[in-house]
Coordinates of C-alpha atoms in Angstrom, one line a residue:
M1 CA 36.0 18.7 -51.4
R2 CA 34.6 15.5 -52.9
G3 CA 37.4 13.5 -51.2
M4 CA 36.7 15.1 -47.8
A5 CA 33.0 14.3 -48.2
E6 CA 33.8 10.6 -49.0
L7 CA 36.1 10.4 -46.0
W8 CA 33.3 11.8 -43.8
R9 CA 30.8 9.3 -45.1
R10 CA 33.2 6.4 -44.4
R11 CA 34.0 7.6 -40.9
T12 CA 30.2 8.0 -40.3
R13 CA 29.5 4.4 -41.6
R14 CA 32.3 3.1 -39.4
S15 CA 30.8 4.9 -36.3
V16 CA 27.3 3.5 -37.1
V17 CA 28.6 -0.1 -37.6
S18 CA 30.7 0.2 -34.4
R19 CA 27.7 1.4 -32.5
L20 CA 25.5 -1.4 -33.9
R21 CA 28.2 -4.0 -33.0
E22 CA 28.3 -2.5 -29.5
A23 CA 24.6 -2.6 -29.1
N24 CA 24.4 -6.2 -30.2
H25 CA 26.9 -7.1 -27.5
R26 CA 24.9 -5.4 -24.8
P27 CA 22.8 -7.7 -22.6
H28 CA 19.3 -8.3 -23.7
Y29 CA 16.3 -8.2 -21.4
V30 CA 12.7 -9.2 -22.2
V31 CA 9.8 -7.7 -20.2
C32 CA 6.2 -8.7 -20.7
G33 CA 3.3 -6.6 -19.5
Q34 CA 1.6 -3.1 -19.8
D35 CA 1.1 -1.1 -16.7
A36 CA 2.8 1.3 -14.3
L37 CA 5.1 -1.3 -12.8
V38 CA 6.4 -2.3 -16.3
V39 CA 7.1 1.3 -17.2
Q40 CA 9.2 1.8 -14.1
V41 CA 11.0 -1.5 -14.5
V42 CA 11.9 -0.6 -18.1
K43 CA 13.2 2.8 -17.0
E44 CA 15.4 1.1 -14.4
L45 CA 16.8 -1.3 -16.9
L46 CA 17.6 1.5 -19.4
K47 CA 19.8 3.2 -16.8
E48 CA 22.1 0.1 -17.2
A49 CA 22.8 0.6 -20.9
V50 CA 21.1 -2.7 -21.9
R51 CA 18.9 -3.7 -24.7
V52 CA 15.2 -4.1 -23.7
T53 CA 12.4 -5.7 -25.6
V54 CA 8.9 -5.2 -24.2
V55 CA 6.0 -7.5 -25.2
V56 CA 2.7 -5.7 -24.7
P57 CA -0.9 -6.9 -25.4
V58 CA -2.9 -5.5 -28.4
R59 CA -5.3 -3.6 -26.1
R60 CA -3.7 -1.4 -23.5
R61 CA -5.5 -0.5 -20.2
A62 CA -7.2 2.8 -20.2
E63 CA -5.6 4.0 -17.0
G64 CA -1.9 4.4 -16.4
P65 CA 1.1 5.2 -18.5
D66 CA 2.0 3.6 -21.8
V67 CA 5.4 1.8 -22.0
R68 CA 5.3 2.2 -25.8
A69 CA 6.0 5.9 -25.3
I70 CA 9.5 5.2 -23.9
S71 CA 12.2 5.7 -26.5
G72 CA 15.2 3.2 -26.8
I73 CA 13.2 0.0 -26.5
R74 CA 12.0 -2.6 -29.0
V75 CA 8.1 -3.1 -28.6
L76 CA 6.4 -6.4 -29.8
V77 CA 2.7 -6.5 -29.8
A78 CA 1.3 -9.9 -28.9
D79 CA -1.7 -11.2 -26.8
R80 CA -0.3 -14.8 -26.4
L81 CA 3.0 -15.3 -24.6
D82 CA 3.9 -18.6 -26.4
E83 CA 7.0 -20.1 -28.0
D84 CA 6.4 -18.1 -31.2
T85 CA 6.1 -14.8 -29.4
F86 CA 9.2 -15.5 -27.3
R87 CA 11.2 -16.4 -30.5
A88 CA 10.1 -13.1 -32.1
A89 CA 11.2 -11.2 -28.9
G90 CA 14.7 -12.7 -29.2
L91 CA 14.5 -14.6 -26.0
R92 CA 17.2 -17.1 -27.0
G93 CA 20.4 -15.7 -25.6
A94 CA 18.6 -13.1 -23.4
A95 CA 20.0 -12.4 -20.0
S96 CA 16.6 -12.3 -18.2
L97 CA 12.8 -12.4 -18.7
A98 CA 10.2 -10.5 -16.6
L99 CA 6.7 -11.7 -16.6
L100 CA 4.7 -8.8 -15.1
H101 CA 1.1 -9.4 -16.1
Q102 CA -1.5 -9.3 -13.4
D103 CA -2.4 -12.9 -14.1
D104 CA -0.8 -15.5 -11.9
V105 CA -1.8 -18.5 -14.0
G106 CA -0.9 -16.7 -17.2
N107 CA 2.6 -15.9 -15.9
I108 CA 3.2 -19.5 -14.9
H109 CA 2.1 -20.7 -18.5
A110 CA 4.4 -18.1 -20.1
A111 CA 7.3 -19.2 -17.9
L112 CA 6.9 -22.8 -19.0
C113 CA 6.8 -21.7 -22.7
A114 CA 9.8 -19.6 -22.2
Q115 CA 11.7 -22.5 -20.7
E116 CA 11.2 -24.4 -24.0
I117 CA 13.1 -21.6 -25.8
E118 CA 15.8 -20.8 -23.4
P119 CA 16.0 -23.6 -20.5
N120 CA 18.4 -21.7 -18.3
I121 CA 17.1 -18.1 -18.6
R122 CA 16.6 -16.1 -15.5
I123 CA 12.9 -15.6 -14.9
V124 CA 11.4 -12.8 -12.7
M125 CA 7.7 -13.5 -12.2
R126 CA 5.1 -11.2 -10.7
M127 CA 2.6 -13.1 -8.5
F128 CA -0.3 -12.1 -6.3
N129 CA -0.6 -15.5 -4.6
M130 CA 2.8 -15.8 -3.1
S131 CA 1.9 -19.2 -1.6
L132 CA 1.5 -20.6 -5.1
G133 CA 4.5 -18.6 -6.2
Y134 CA 6.9 -20.2 -3.8
R135 CA 5.8 -23.6 -4.9
V136 CA 6.1 -22.8 -8.6
K137 CA 9.6 -21.3 -8.5
H138 CA 11.1 -24.6 -7.9
L139 CA 10.0 -25.7 -11.3
F140 CA 12.6 -23.5 -12.9
P141 CA 16.3 -23.6 -12.6
D142 CA 16.7 -19.8 -12.0
C143 CA 13.4 -18.1 -10.9
Q144 CA 12.5 -15.2 -8.6
V145 CA 8.8 -14.8 -7.6
M146 CA 7.9 -11.3 -6.4
S147 CA 4.8 -9.4 -5.4
D148 CA 4.6 -5.6 -5.9
A149 CA 1.5 -5.6 -3.8
A150 CA 3.3 -7.4 -0.9
M151 CA 6.1 -4.9 -1.1
A152 CA 3.9 -1.9 -1.1
A153 CA 1.0 -2.8 1.3
P154 CA 3.0 -2.4 4.5
A155 CA 4.0 1.1 3.6
F156 CA 0.3 2.1 3.0
V157 CA -0.8 0.4 6.3
A158 CA 2.0 2.1 8.2
A159 CA 1.1 5.5 6.6
A160 CA -2.5 5.1 7.5
L161 CA -1.6 4.5 11.1
G162 CA 1.1 7.2 11.3
E163 CA 3.7 4.6 11.9
V164 CA 7.0 3.7 10.2
A165 CA 6.6 1.1 7.5
P166 CA 7.3 -2.4 9.3
T167 CA 10.1 -3.4 7.0
Y168 CA 12.1 -6.5 8.3
F169 CA 14.7 -8.6 6.7
R170 CA 17.3 -11.1 7.8
H171 CA 21.0 -11.1 6.7
G172 CA 24.2 -12.5 8.1
G173 CA 22.6 -14.0 11.2
R174 CA 20.9 -10.8 12.2
S175 CA 17.2 -9.6 11.9
L176 CA 17.1 -5.9 10.9
F177 CA 14.2 -3.5 10.8
V178 CA 13.4 0.2 10.3
A179 CA 12.4 2.3 13.2
R180 CA 12.4 5.7 14.8
R181 CA 15.5 6.5 16.7
G182 CA 13.6 7.0 19.9
D183 CA 11.9 3.6 19.6
V184 CA 15.1 1.6 20.0
R185 CA 18.1 1.3 22.3
P186 CA 21.2 3.2 21.1
E187 CA 23.3 0.1 20.9
A188 CA 20.8 -1.6 18.6
V189 CA 21.2 1.1 15.9
V190 CA 23.1 -0.3 12.8
C191 CA 23.1 3.0 10.8
G192 CA 21.1 6.2 10.3
L193 CA 18.8 6.2 7.3
A194 CA 17.3 9.7 7.1
D195 CA 17.0 13.1 8.7
L196 CA 13.3 13.9 8.7
S197 CA 13.5 17.3 10.2
D198 CA 12.2 18.6 6.9
P199 CA 9.4 16.2 6.1
E200 CA 9.0 17.5 2.5
N201 CA 12.8 17.0 1.8
P202 CA 14.2 14.1 3.8
A203 CA 18.0 13.8 3.9
L204 CA 19.0 10.3 3.1
L205 CA 22.1 8.8 4.7
P206 CA 23.2 12.1 6.5
P207 CA 26.9 12.5 7.2
D208 CA 26.2 12.5 11.0
D209 CA 24.5 9.3 12.1
S210 CA 23.2 11.0 15.2
R211 CA 21.1 13.4 13.2
A212 CA 19.1 10.6 11.6
D213 CA 15.6 10.4 12.9
L214 CA 15.0 7.1 11.0
V215 CA 17.4 4.3 11.6
L216 CA 18.1 0.6 10.7
A217 CA 18.3 -1.4 13.9
E218 CA 19.0 -4.9 15.0
A219 CA 16.0 -6.8 16.5
N220 CA 16.2 -8.2 20.0
G221 CA 15.2 -11.8 20.5
K222 CA 14.5 -14.4 17.9
H223 CA 11.9 -12.3 15.8
P224 CA 11.7 -8.7 15.1
A225 CA 8.1 -8.7 16.0
T226 CA 9.3 -8.4 19.7
D227 CA 10.7 -4.9 18.8
L228 CA 9.2 -1.6 17.8
P229 CA 7.5 -0.6 15.6
A230 CA 5.6 -3.9 16.1
R231 CA 5.0 -3.0 19.8
R232 CA 3.6 0.4 18.8
L233 CA 1.2 -1.2 16.4
A234 CA 0.2 -3.8 19.1
R235 CA -0.6 -0.9 21.5
L236 CA -2.7 0.7 18.9
R237 CA -4.6 -2.6 18.4
R238 CA -5.2 -3.0 22.2
R239 CA -6.5 0.5 22.4
Q240 CA -8.9 -0.3 19.6
L241 CA -10.0 -3.5 21.2
M242 CA -10.5 -1.7 24.5
R243 CA -12.7 1.0 22.9
R244 CA -14.6 -1.5 20.8
P245 CA -16.9 -3.0 23.4
I246 CA -17.9 0.4 24.8
T247 CA -18.4 1.7 21.2
V248 CA -20.5 -1.4 20.3
V249 CA -22.7 -1.0 23.3
L250 CA -23.3 2.8 22.6
R251 CA -24.0 2.1 19.0
A252 CA -26.5 -0.7 20.0
L253 CA -28.3 1.7 22.2
R254 CA -28.4 4.4 19.5
S255 CA -29.7 1.8 17.1
F256 CA -32.4 0.4 19.3
V257 CA -35.1 2.3 17.3
T258 CA -35.1 3.6 13.9
R259 CA -35.5 7.3 13.2
K260 CA -39.1 7.1 11.8
I261 CA -40.4 4.9 14.6
G262 CA -38.8 7.2 17.2
I263 CA -40.4 10.3 15.8
A264 CA -43.8 8.6 15.6
T265 CA -43.6 7.4 19.2
L266 CA -42.5 10.8 20.5
A267 CA -45.4 12.5 18.7
V268 CA -47.9 10.3 20.2
L269 CA -46.4 10.7 23.7
A270 CA -46.5 14.4 23.2
V271 CA -50.3 14.1 22.5
V272 CA -50.6 12.1 25.7
A273 CA -48.7 14.7 27.7
I274 CA -50.9 17.5 26.4
A275 CA -54.1 15.6 27.1
G276 CA -52.8 14.9 30.7
Y277 CA -52.2 18.7 31.1
L278 CA -55.7 19.5 30.0
L279 CA -57.3 16.9 32.3
S280 CA -55.5 18.6 35.3
H281 CA -57.3 21.8 34.4
L282 CA -60.7 20.4 33.4
E283 CA -61.1 18.0 36.3
P284 CA -60.4 18.4 40.0
F285 CA -57.4 16.3 39.8
S286 CA -53.8 16.9 41.0
S287 CA -51.0 16.7 38.6
W288 CA -50.2 13.1 39.6
Q289 CA -53.8 12.0 39.3
A290 CA -54.0 13.6 35.9
V291 CA -50.9 11.8 34.6
Y292 CA -52.2 8.6 36.1
L293 CA -55.6 8.9 34.5
A294 CA -54.0 9.9 31.1
L295 CA -51.7 6.9 31.1
I296 CA -54.4 4.4 32.2
T297 CA -56.9 5.7 29.7
T298 CA -54.2 5.5 26.9
F299 CA -53.2 1.9 27.5
S300 CA -56.4 0.4 28.7
G301 CA -59.2 2.6 27.5
A302 CA -62.1 3.9 29.7
D303 CA -65.8 3.2 30.2
P304 CA -68.1 5.8 28.6
E305 CA -69.2 8.6 31.0
P306 CA -72.3 10.4 29.4
D307 CA -72.5 12.8 32.4
R308 CA -68.9 14.0 32.0
P309 CA -68.3 17.5 30.6
V310 CA -67.9 17.7 26.8
A311 CA -64.2 18.8 27.2
G312 CA -63.4 15.8 29.3
Q313 CA -65.1 13.4 26.9
I314 CA -63.0 14.9 24.0
V315 CA -59.8 14.4 26.0
Q316 CA -60.8 10.9 26.8
I317 CA -61.5 10.1 23.1
V318 CA -58.1 11.6 22.2
L319 CA -56.3 9.5 24.8
T320 CA -58.1 6.3 23.7
L321 CA -57.1 6.9 20.1
S322 CA -53.5 7.7 21.1
G323 CA -53.4 4.4 22.9
L324 CA -54.5 2.6 19.7
A325 CA -51.6 4.2 17.9
L326 CA -49.0 4.0 20.8
I327 CA -49.2 0.3 21.5
P328 CA -48.3 -0.9 17.9
L329 CA -45.5 1.8 17.8
I330 CA -44.1 0.4 21.1
T331 CA -44.3 -3.1 19.8
A332 CA -42.6 -2.2 16.5
A333 CA -39.8 -0.2 18.4
V334 CA -39.1 -3.2 20.6
V335 CA -39.0 -5.7 17.8
D336 CA -36.9 -3.4 15.6
G337 CA -34.6 -2.5 18.5
I338 CA -33.9 -6.1 19.5
V339 CA -33.0 -7.0 15.8
N340 CA -30.8 -4.0 15.3
A341 CA -29.0 -4.5 18.7
R342 CA -28.4 -8.2 18.0
L343 CA -26.9 -7.4 14.6
V344 CA -24.6 -4.8 16.2
L345 CA -23.5 -7.0 19.1
D346 CA -23.1 -10.1 16.9
R347 CA -21.1 -8.4 14.1
G348 CA -19.2 -5.9 16.3
R349 CA -20.1 -2.9 14.0
L350 CA -23.1 -0.9 12.6
Q351 CA -23.6 -0.6 8.9
A352 CA -24.1 3.1 9.4
D353 CA -22.8 5.8 11.9
R354 CA -19.4 4.3 12.2
E355 CA -16.4 6.2 13.7
G356 CA -12.7 5.6 14.2
H357 CA -12.5 3.2 11.4
I358 CA -10.2 3.2 8.3
V359 CA -11.7 3.5 4.8
V360 CA -9.9 1.7 2.0
I361 CA -10.8 2.6 -1.6
G362 CA -9.9 0.1 -4.2
L363 CA -9.8 -3.7 -3.7
G364 CA -7.2 -4.6 -6.3
N365 CA -3.9 -6.4 -5.5
V366 CA -2.7 -3.7 -3.1
G367 CA -6.0 -2.8 -1.6
T368 CA -6.7 -6.5 -0.8
R369 CA -3.5 -6.8 1.1
V370 CA -4.1 -3.6 3.0
I371 CA -7.6 -4.5 4.3
R372 CA -6.2 -7.9 5.4
Q373 CA -3.3 -6.4 7.3
L374 CA -5.5 -3.7 8.9
H375 CA -8.0 -6.4 9.9
D376 CA -5.2 -8.6 11.4
L377 CA -4.0 -5.7 13.4
G378 CA -7.5 -5.3 14.9
F379 CA -8.7 -2.2 13.1
E380 CA -12.2 -1.6 11.9
V381 CA -12.2 -1.3 8.1
V382 CA -14.7 -0.2 5.5
A383 CA -13.9 -1.1 1.8
I384 CA -15.2 0.7 -1.3
D385 CA -14.9 -0.5 -5.0
K386 CA -17.1 0.2 -8.0
N387 CA -16.5 -3.4 -9.2
P388 CA -18.6 -6.0 -7.3
D389 CA -16.2 -8.7 -8.5
A390 CA -13.0 -6.9 -7.4
R391 CA -10.2 -9.2 -6.3
G392 CA -10.6 -8.3 -2.7
A393 CA -14.5 -8.6 -2.6
A394 CA -14.3 -12.2 -1.5
I395 CA -11.7 -11.3 1.1
A396 CA -13.8 -8.6 2.5
E397 CA -16.8 -11.0 2.8
Q398 CA -14.6 -13.6 4.5
L399 CA -13.3 -11.2 7.0
D400 CA -16.8 -9.7 7.6
I401 CA -15.6 -6.3 6.4
P402 CA -18.4 -3.9 5.1
F403 CA -18.0 -3.6 1.3
I404 CA -19.7 -0.7 -0.4
I405 CA -20.1 -1.0 -4.1
G406 CA -19.9 2.4 -5.8
D407 CA -17.9 5.2 -7.3
A408 CA -15.5 6.5 -4.7
A409 CA -15.2 9.8 -6.4
R410 CA -18.9 10.6 -5.5
S411 CA -19.6 12.2 -2.2
E412 CA -22.6 10.1 -1.6
T413 CA -20.4 6.9 -1.6
L414 CA -18.0 8.5 0.9
R415 CA -20.9 9.4 3.2
M416 CA -22.1 5.9 3.2
A417 CA -18.7 4.9 4.4
S418 CA -18.8 7.6 7.2
V419 CA -15.6 9.2 6.0
G420 CA -16.3 12.2 8.1
K421 CA -15.8 10.1 11.3
A422 CA -12.9 7.9 9.9
Q423 CA -9.5 7.7 11.4
A424 CA -7.9 7.6 7.9
L425 CA -8.6 7.2 4.2
V426 CA -6.5 5.0 2.1
V427 CA -7.0 5.4 -1.7
V428 CA -5.4 2.7 -3.7
T429 CA -7.2 2.2 -7.0
T430 CA -5.1 2.0 -10.3
D431 CA -6.6 5.2 -11.7
D432 CA -4.8 8.4 -10.6
V433 CA -7.8 10.6 -11.5
T434 CA -10.3 8.5 -9.4
N435 CA -7.8 8.5 -6.5
L436 CA -7.2 12.3 -6.6
E437 CA -10.9 13.1 -6.9
A438 CA -11.8 10.8 -4.0
A439 CA -9.1 12.3 -1.8
L440 CA -10.1 15.9 -2.6
N441 CA -13.9 15.1 -2.0
A442 CA -13.1 13.5 1.3
R443 CA -10.9 16.4 2.4
E444 CA -13.6 18.8 1.4
M445 CA -16.1 16.9 3.7
T446 CA -13.5 16.6 6.5
P447 CA -10.6 19.1 6.2
D448 CA -8.4 17.3 8.9
L449 CA -8.9 13.8 7.5
H450 CA -5.7 11.8 7.3
V451 CA -5.3 10.7 3.6
V452 CA -2.9 8.1 2.2
L453 CA -3.1 8.6 -1.6
R454 CA -1.6 6.2 -4.3
L455 CA -0.4 8.1 -7.4
Y456 CA 1.8 6.9 -10.2
D457 CA 3.4 10.2 -11.2
N458 CA 6.0 11.1 -8.5
D459 CA 6.2 14.8 -9.5
L460 CA 2.4 15.1 -9.4
A461 CA 2.3 13.5 -6.0
E462 CA 4.7 16.0 -4.6
R463 CA 2.8 18.9 -5.9
I464 CA -0.4 17.5 -4.6
Q465 CA 1.1 17.2 -1.2
R466 CA 2.4 20.7 -1.3
V467 CA -0.7 22.4 -2.9
F468 CA -3.6 20.5 -1.4
G469 CA -2.1 19.5 2.0
I470 CA -2.6 15.8 1.4
G471 CA 0.1 14.5 3.7
V472 CA 1.0 11.1 2.4
S473 CA 1.1 9.9 -1.2
R474 CA 2.8 6.8 -2.5
S475 CA 3.4 4.9 -5.8
V476 CA 3.4 1.2 -5.9
S477 CA 5.5 1.0 -9.0
H478 CA 8.1 3.4 -7.5
L479 CA 8.3 1.2 -4.4
A480 CA 8.6 -2.1 -6.2
A481 CA 10.3 -1.4 -9.6
P482 CA 13.9 -1.2 -8.2
T483 CA 13.6 -4.6 -6.7
F484 CA 12.2 -6.2 -9.8
A485 CA 14.9 -4.5 -11.9
A486 CA 17.7 -5.7 -9.5
A487 CA 16.4 -9.3 -9.7
M488 CA 16.5 -9.2 -13.5
L489 CA 20.1 -7.8 -13.3
D490 CA 21.0 -10.7 -10.9
R491 CA 21.9 -8.3 -8.1
E492 CA 21.6 -9.3 -4.5
V493 CA 19.1 -6.7 -3.2
L494 CA 18.2 -7.8 0.3
A495 CA 15.4 -5.3 1.1
T496 CA 13.8 -2.1 0.0
L497 CA 13.3 0.6 2.6
P498 CA 10.6 3.3 1.8
V499 CA 11.4 6.7 3.3
E500 CA 8.6 9.1 2.6
R501 CA 8.5 9.2 -1.2
E502 CA 12.2 8.1 -1.5
L503 CA 13.6 4.5 -1.5
L504 CA 16.7 3.0 -0.1
L505 CA 18.1 -0.4 -1.2
V506 CA 20.0 -2.9 1.0
A507 CA 22.3 -4.8 -1.1
E508 CA 25.3 -7.2 -1.0
V509 CA 28.0 -6.5 -3.6
T510 CA 31.2 -8.3 -4.5
V511 CA 34.4 -6.6 -5.4
A512 CA 35.7 -7.9 -8.7
A513 CA 39.3 -8.4 -9.6
N514 CA 41.0 -5.4 -11.2
S515 CA 38.2 -3.0 -10.1
P516 CA 39.0 0.5 -9.0
L517 CA 38.2 -0.3 -5.3
V518 CA 40.7 -3.2 -5.0
G519 CA 43.3 -2.0 -2.4
Q520 CA 41.2 0.8 -1.2
P521 CA 40.1 1.2 2.4
I522 CA 36.4 0.8 3.3
V523 CA 36.1 4.5 4.3
K524 CA 36.5 5.4 0.6
V525 CA 33.3 3.6 -0.1
N526 CA 31.1 5.6 2.3
H527 CA 29.7 8.7 0.9
P528 CA 27.1 11.0 2.5
H529 CA 23.7 10.8 0.9
L530 CA 25.0 8.1 -1.5
V531 CA 26.3 4.8 0.1
R532 CA 26.8 3.5 3.6
V533 CA 28.7 0.3 4.3
I534 CA 27.0 -1.6 7.2
A535 CA 28.9 -5.0 6.9
Y536 CA 32.0 -6.5 5.4
A537 CA 32.9 -10.1 4.7
G538 CA 36.3 -11.3 3.3
S539 CA 36.4 -13.6 0.3
H540 CA 36.7 -16.7 2.5
E541 CA 34.4 -15.6 5.3
S542 CA 30.7 -16.9 5.4
R543 CA 29.4 -14.4 7.9
P544 CA 29.9 -10.6 7.6
D545 CA 31.6 -8.3 10.3
W546 CA 29.0 -5.7 11.3
T547 CA 31.7 -3.4 12.7
P548 CA 34.4 -3.4 10.0
R549 CA 37.5 -1.3 10.5
R550 CA 37.4 2.0 8.4
Q551 CA 40.9 1.4 7.1
Q552 CA 40.2 -2.3 6.1
R553 CA 41.7 -2.7 2.6
L554 CA 39.4 -4.4 0.1
A555 CA 40.5 -7.4 -2.0
A556 CA 38.9 -9.2 -5.0
G557 CA 36.1 -11.4 -3.8
D558 CA 35.3 -9.3 -0.6
R559 CA 31.6 -8.7 0.0
L560 CA 30.1 -5.4 1.1
T561 CA 26.6 -5.0 2.6
V562 CA 25.5 -1.4 1.8
V563 CA 22.5 0.9 2.1
A564 CA 22.1 3.2 -0.7
P565 CA 19.5 4.9 -3.1
K566 CA 19.4 3.7 -6.6
V567 CA 21.8 6.2 -7.8
G568 CA 24.3 5.4 -5.0
L569 CA 24.1 1.7 -5.8
N570 CA 24.8 2.4 -9.4
W571 CA 27.8 4.6 -8.4
L572 CA 29.2 1.8 -6.2
L573 CA 28.6 -0.9 -8.9
R574 CA 30.8 1.1 -11.4
R575 CA 33.6 1.0 -8.9
I576 CA 33.6 -2.6 -8.1
T577 CA 33.5 -3.7 -11.7
P578 CA 36.7 -3.9 -13.9
P579 CA 36.9 -0.9 -16.3
S580 CA 36.8 -3.2 -19.4
S581 CA 33.4 -4.7 -18.5
N582 CA 31.9 -1.4 -17.1
P583 CA 30.0 0.4 -19.8
D584 CA 29.0 3.9 -19.1
R585 CA 25.7 4.0 -17.3
A586 CA 23.2 6.8 -16.9
G587 CA 21.7 7.6 -13.4

């Protein structure tokens, strides 16, 4: 028995040592940051059976998930991303570094420090100012600059307008975009993306292309903006612009006098009317003569008439006093009305009593891009944020967009933004609780309001849609994380295509020598709901063939352009990689 126990201990030790050696040979990735995007990127990386080190600040943000709760990763706590921190994180020899803090300048400084430790490391940098990012990326030998806000904002804008997300990309000499099947010519369709007959459960990449309501299409002309859905958005914009002059004039008329001045004026006029009625019965005057005498007495006064009956004298005194009150009221109403009308006509909107506008709650990275895009499309926007110094506050002022500083979860704040008359409500703060409370309060005020809600938790979002009837809910991190992870893994992801709460990736993959797909026909790659090949290029061909033969045999070096969900892309990658270099991957 003792010998058996010793043998078992030796085998266990060998197993542990072999696993440690295998782990040390797995690629190592370093991720810096602490928010929802970091959590999703780390989860995507862990599906690839790699080692992940996450550098987090000492203080974590109050809202959002905690990346430290994920098992299977190494966590390093450090506030400064300098050479010492990167040495401690094991950056030397790492495959890639992701700098995902919401601080453009800080990420640039960290990238420069990382280059001192590992000059040729692949850097994936999160940036809000993409103009600065494109200039900075040339400072590094291998750098990808990406913006999760830029990826997600078009999806929120399209959802608010009830349109397909305006996703465009160019590949192989073609401009491709996502559209409804009815919006494009049949010959322009490249492949079907989703069957939306059941909105709560869209069928991605259906077996029968003709059943797909959402398609990937080739754009006509030199730029996809000449095609739909851009034309649909342009029509919406024209309708808004056509309605705007009429709306502005009506609002100017409604705002000509304030409520208090209007009530006071009506009260005095009522007194004048009553006095005129009494004159017609006290004196031998006709109705017109009584009205005439009442108005003249009110505005110009009258000479004393001692011989007049007492009742007539009383009416005359009342009319004279009414005149003293009415003339200042009319003057105030004219001045106030001119000022209000000029404000309305000059600014094209009224601070109160709006309608047909879009309310955006949260002026962070995503909200800032959303208000800018909606403004560029010609829609009236009202912004709300509890922080007067929010990132988008300056943009709202620059674009002359009304900015309400307040807690969006409070009904009073929503009423100030005239949510009851809004076309849509877009809630994009980084706090799920605030977002949900604001959405539910707005729905309570206006049950049929179109709400676009940002939620981190995918399962929670689906339940909210089902239970509360909030039609659209999206997660920025779910939309952007696959692209960030693919960039870290050095995969050629050309575009991400949001479909409801699902995501499709467009990628170009290369068939490796001795991989299982070598010698197989292209038809073996296509799998319903999993992978769809849309283009093929031989190893010596620069441009892909967009109508490849189904029986075309694959060879080492051939390139396939595919559309697939994340699980489908992982499935394909296992089959284009030699078995010896293809570790088991989850997901």
